[in-house]
Amino acid sequence: MAAVTTTTRIRPEGRRFSPGRVLAWTVMTAIVLVTLLPFYWILRTALSTNAGLAAHPGDPLPVDLTTGGFERALGLQSTKEAIAQGGAGGGLKFWRYLLNSVVVSTLITVCQIFFSAMAAYAFARLRWRGRDKVFGLFLAGLMVPAIFTLLPNFVLIKQLGLVDNLLGIALPTMFMTPFAVFFLRQFFMNVPSEVEEAALLDGAGKVRIFFRVLLPMASTPIMTLAVLTYITAWNDYFWPLMVSYSDSSRVLTVALAIFRAQTPQTGTDWSGLMAATLIAALPMLALFGFFARRIVGSISFTGIK
Amino acid sequence: MTIASSSPPSRLPLGGAEGARTKQRTQRAPAREGRGDGRLAAVFIAPALLGFTVFLLWPTLRGIYLSFTRFNLLTPAEWVGLDNYVRMVHDPIFWASLAVTVEYVVINIGVQTVSALAIAVLLQRLTQSATLRGIVLTPYLMSNVVAGLVWLWMLDNQLGIGNEIIAGLGFDRIPFLADETWAIPTIALINVWRHVGYTALLLFAGLQAIPGDVYEAAKVDGASEWRMFWRITMPLLRPVLAVVLIMTVIGSFQVFDTVAVTTAGGPANATNVLQYYIYGAAFGRFQFGYASAMSVALLVVLSAITVLQYRITRAGQSDLG
């Protein structure tokens, strides 16, 4: 930490070169480098040939600049060509997996947030018997680690005949998560009651107030929650791994693990694998880049891991 | 715009400068001719309650029930009483995987908490750059699978840049993920890389609640940054830190993805973490009853940690009030 020596004299911001500040900036720079370098390394690897990677493992620039890795990841190369370049030649229906990921994440995000907002409104602004008891039950649900319900949920999804189906992947988190309900309830609680009373005087019903007044007011927390939910759904691996068996319901994370497992005789197709990870990660980077300012400002305690 | 944190002991206004000024205004719904909104509430709560009951409450009860049965998915579950638990207590692999998991959690949480705290304080005291806050969050956007694969490549024994640097400095190459001693610390640090920024931002949100003039006053009294950290930041941040710790420890115990794509539990069970062992029992050997019993054990461990940490937190309330 910066050891700032100050006197009681009020000084303008002019401590540019104290040793403490230099040290602190050095640490900060190191943190940024460790954070970002792997991203550069993915790109550099994806744009190299596997032969080049083996010959010059330490070269900071792409070796034998090529888009072959991306072509293999996207399934644009013929099997023969892929094997010649150190790929597995296994068919990767990349676009299919991408579409599956988009469908599952969108379905989960839209439904979960809409239903959670409805429940949050009922908990925060409506008066009914047993409200606090039911909410207490939801809060208790926060305590159950997600992992615990996965096995019984798999049994349930299997009984419903939804294994290897995108709906089966989405269902468990489609209606709510205790966290989403809790998060939105906190916001609705803090909306001044005058807002609602004024709308009631204007003759609006409670349903209309929810849709026309409260939901628009909650747009920032809803957006933050939506982006976090989307990222979580997109990055989920364990549950989709359990539920999907074939290409028809395979999402990107599971596909990447399979790509990694399809090691050809010559060794792992690092170039193709890194290209695939980059393409899998890009949508989230873009999504975050778009909303970053607002999210970084309003991030709160989430139990998302 | 205020989003209160979900920490019971402390309520933090979050969301930048605006949020810091907003007062907590918790109100009951306005009274309306003394009538409740029962029917309307039932409609509003129905979808969430359905999801809660079917996919959270019921599976929790069913998971506990299954732990007392022998069940392979194909034939109906058969009640076997405490057999699964007796077996678990006598299963050396179970205990080994619990030990490996604890080792992982200790390294992961230790390094992550210290790093996240350092990053949060730097973001608070050194610079207020939102861009930097965005940058530290980028690894969190990757899935654990991607993070695992990238580091698997960077730490590859023959071609990884990590070992190129180590060899370049004249040391022996380290088989990070293929060595029994190195594998768990390596996986723990990979997950620190992915999660530390997110944890740092949670702590940063807590730091924002500490009024700036406290630091100004201390500075006038000639306190160094180092002293301010120990005398102001740490005591005031304690409740937030405790909540973040509970969350990260519980998440850390559930490590699975990274292990699955890097080492697959090897070498020689050195990274066979509990969650991976449970997965193998259920989907590799179709012992759903036994897998459920181990899940119950994990649930008990996590509940105990939560209660313990909550007690400790209550004992050390922040002075912010």
Short mmCIF file of N, CA, C and O in Angstrom, two decimals, chain A residues 109 113 221-234 284 287-292 295 304, chain B residues 140-141:
data_model
loop_
_atom_site.label_atom_id
_atom_site.label_comp_id
_atom_site.label_asym_id
_atom_site.label_seq_id
_atom_site.Cartn_x
_atom_site.Cartn_y
_atom_site.Cartn_z
N THR A 109 -32.91 -16.71 -18.95
CA THR A 109 -32.85 -15.32 -18.50
C THR A 109 -34.20 -14.64 -18.56
O THR A 109 -34.67 -14.07 -17.57
N ILE A 113 -36.28 -14.04 -14.96
CA ILE A 113 -36.36 -12.68 -14.45
C ILE A 113 -37.80 -12.19 -14.43
O ILE A 113 -38.24 -11.56 -13.47
N PRO A 221 -31.70 -2.47 -12.11
CA PRO A 221 -31.42 -3.75 -11.45
C PRO A 221 -31.81 -4.95 -12.30
O PRO A 221 -31.11 -5.97 -12.27
N ILE A 222 -32.87 -4.83 -13.06
CA ILE A 222 -33.27 -5.94 -13.91
C ILE A 222 -32.20 -6.22 -14.96
O ILE A 222 -31.85 -7.37 -15.23
N MET A 223 -31.63 -5.15 -15.51
CA MET A 223 -30.60 -5.35 -16.53
C MET A 223 -29.35 -6.00 -15.93
O MET A 223 -28.77 -6.91 -16.52
N THR A 224 -28.95 -5.51 -14.77
CA THR A 224 -27.78 -6.10 -14.10
C THR A 224 -28.01 -7.58 -13.85
O THR A 224 -27.17 -8.43 -14.17
N LEU A 225 -29.17 -7.87 -13.29
CA LEU A 225 -29.51 -9.26 -12.99
C LEU A 225 -29.56 -10.09 -14.26
O LEU A 225 -29.09 -11.23 -14.30
N ALA A 226 -30.11 -9.51 -15.33
CA ALA A 226 -30.24 -10.24 -16.59
C ALA A 226 -28.87 -10.61 -17.14
O ALA A 226 -28.65 -11.74 -17.57
N VAL A 227 -27.94 -9.66 -17.12
CA VAL A 227 -26.62 -9.93 -17.67
C VAL A 227 -25.92 -11.00 -16.84
O VAL A 227 -25.33 -11.95 -17.38
N LEU A 228 -26.02 -10.89 -15.51
CA LEU A 228 -25.38 -11.90 -14.65
C LEU A 228 -26.01 -13.28 -14.86
O LEU A 228 -25.32 -14.29 -14.92
N THR A 229 -27.34 -13.30 -14.99
CA THR A 229 -28.03 -14.57 -15.21
C THR A 229 -27.62 -15.18 -16.54
O THR A 229 -27.39 -16.38 -16.66
N TYR A 230 -27.52 -14.32 -17.56
CA TYR A 230 -27.15 -14.80 -18.89
C TYR A 230 -25.75 -15.41 -18.88
O TYR A 230 -25.52 -16.50 -19.41
N ILE A 231 -24.83 -14.70 -18.24
CA ILE A 231 -23.45 -15.19 -18.17
C ILE A 231 -23.39 -16.52 -17.42
O ILE A 231 -22.72 -17.46 -17.84
N THR A 232 -24.13 -16.60 -16.31
CA THR A 232 -24.13 -17.83 -15.53
C THR A 232 -24.69 -18.99 -16.35
O THR A 232 -24.11 -20.09 -16.36
N ALA A 233 -25.81 -18.74 -17.04
CA ALA A 233 -26.43 -19.80 -17.83
C ALA A 233 -25.51 -20.22 -18.97
O ALA A 233 -25.35 -21.41 -19.26
N TRP A 234 -24.89 -19.24 -19.61
CA TRP A 234 -24.00 -19.49 -20.75
C TRP A 234 -22.80 -20.33 -20.34
O TRP A 234 -22.33 -21.19 -21.08
N MET A 284 -20.02 -13.38 -24.66
CA MET A 284 -20.10 -12.83 -23.30
C MET A 284 -19.27 -11.56 -23.17
O MET A 284 -19.68 -10.61 -22.52
N LEU A 287 -21.33 -8.87 -24.80
CA LEU A 287 -22.47 -8.54 -23.95
C LEU A 287 -22.01 -7.65 -22.79
O LEU A 287 -22.62 -6.62 -22.49
N PHE A 288 -20.91 -8.06 -22.18
CA PHE A 288 -20.40 -7.31 -21.04
C PHE A 288 -19.92 -5.93 -21.47
O PHE A 288 -20.20 -4.92 -20.83
N GLY A 289 -19.18 -5.90 -22.60
CA GLY A 289 -18.68 -4.63 -23.10
C GLY A 289 -19.81 -3.63 -23.31
O GLY A 289 -19.68 -2.44 -23.03
N PHE A 290 -20.93 -4.15 -23.74
CA PHE A 290 -22.08 -3.30 -24.04
C PHE A 290 -22.69 -2.71 -22.77
O PHE A 290 -23.08 -1.54 -22.73
N PHE A 291 -22.74 -3.52 -21.70
CA PHE A 291 -23.43 -3.08 -20.49
C PHE A 291 -22.46 -2.76 -19.34
O PHE A 291 -22.90 -2.44 -18.25
N ALA A 292 -21.15 -2.87 -19.63
CA ALA A 292 -20.16 -2.84 -18.55
C ALA A 292 -20.35 -1.70 -17.57
O ALA A 292 -20.38 -1.91 -16.36
N ILE A 295 -23.22 -2.21 -15.18
CA ILE A 295 -23.09 -3.38 -14.31
C ILE A 295 -22.04 -3.17 -13.25
O ILE A 295 -22.27 -3.40 -12.07
N ILE A 304 -23.79 -16.16 -7.06
CA ILE A 304 -23.48 -16.87 -8.29
C ILE A 304 -22.02 -17.27 -8.28
O ILE A 304 -21.15 -16.47 -8.02
N TYR B 140 -14.05 -13.31 -15.27
CA TYR B 140 -15.31 -13.86 -14.76
C TYR B 140 -16.29 -14.15 -15.89
O TYR B 140 -17.20 -14.95 -15.74
N LEU B 141 -16.09 -13.52 -17.03
CA LEU B 141 -16.99 -13.74 -18.17
C LEU B 141 -16.71 -15.07 -18.86
O LEU B 141 -17.52 -15.58 -19.62
#
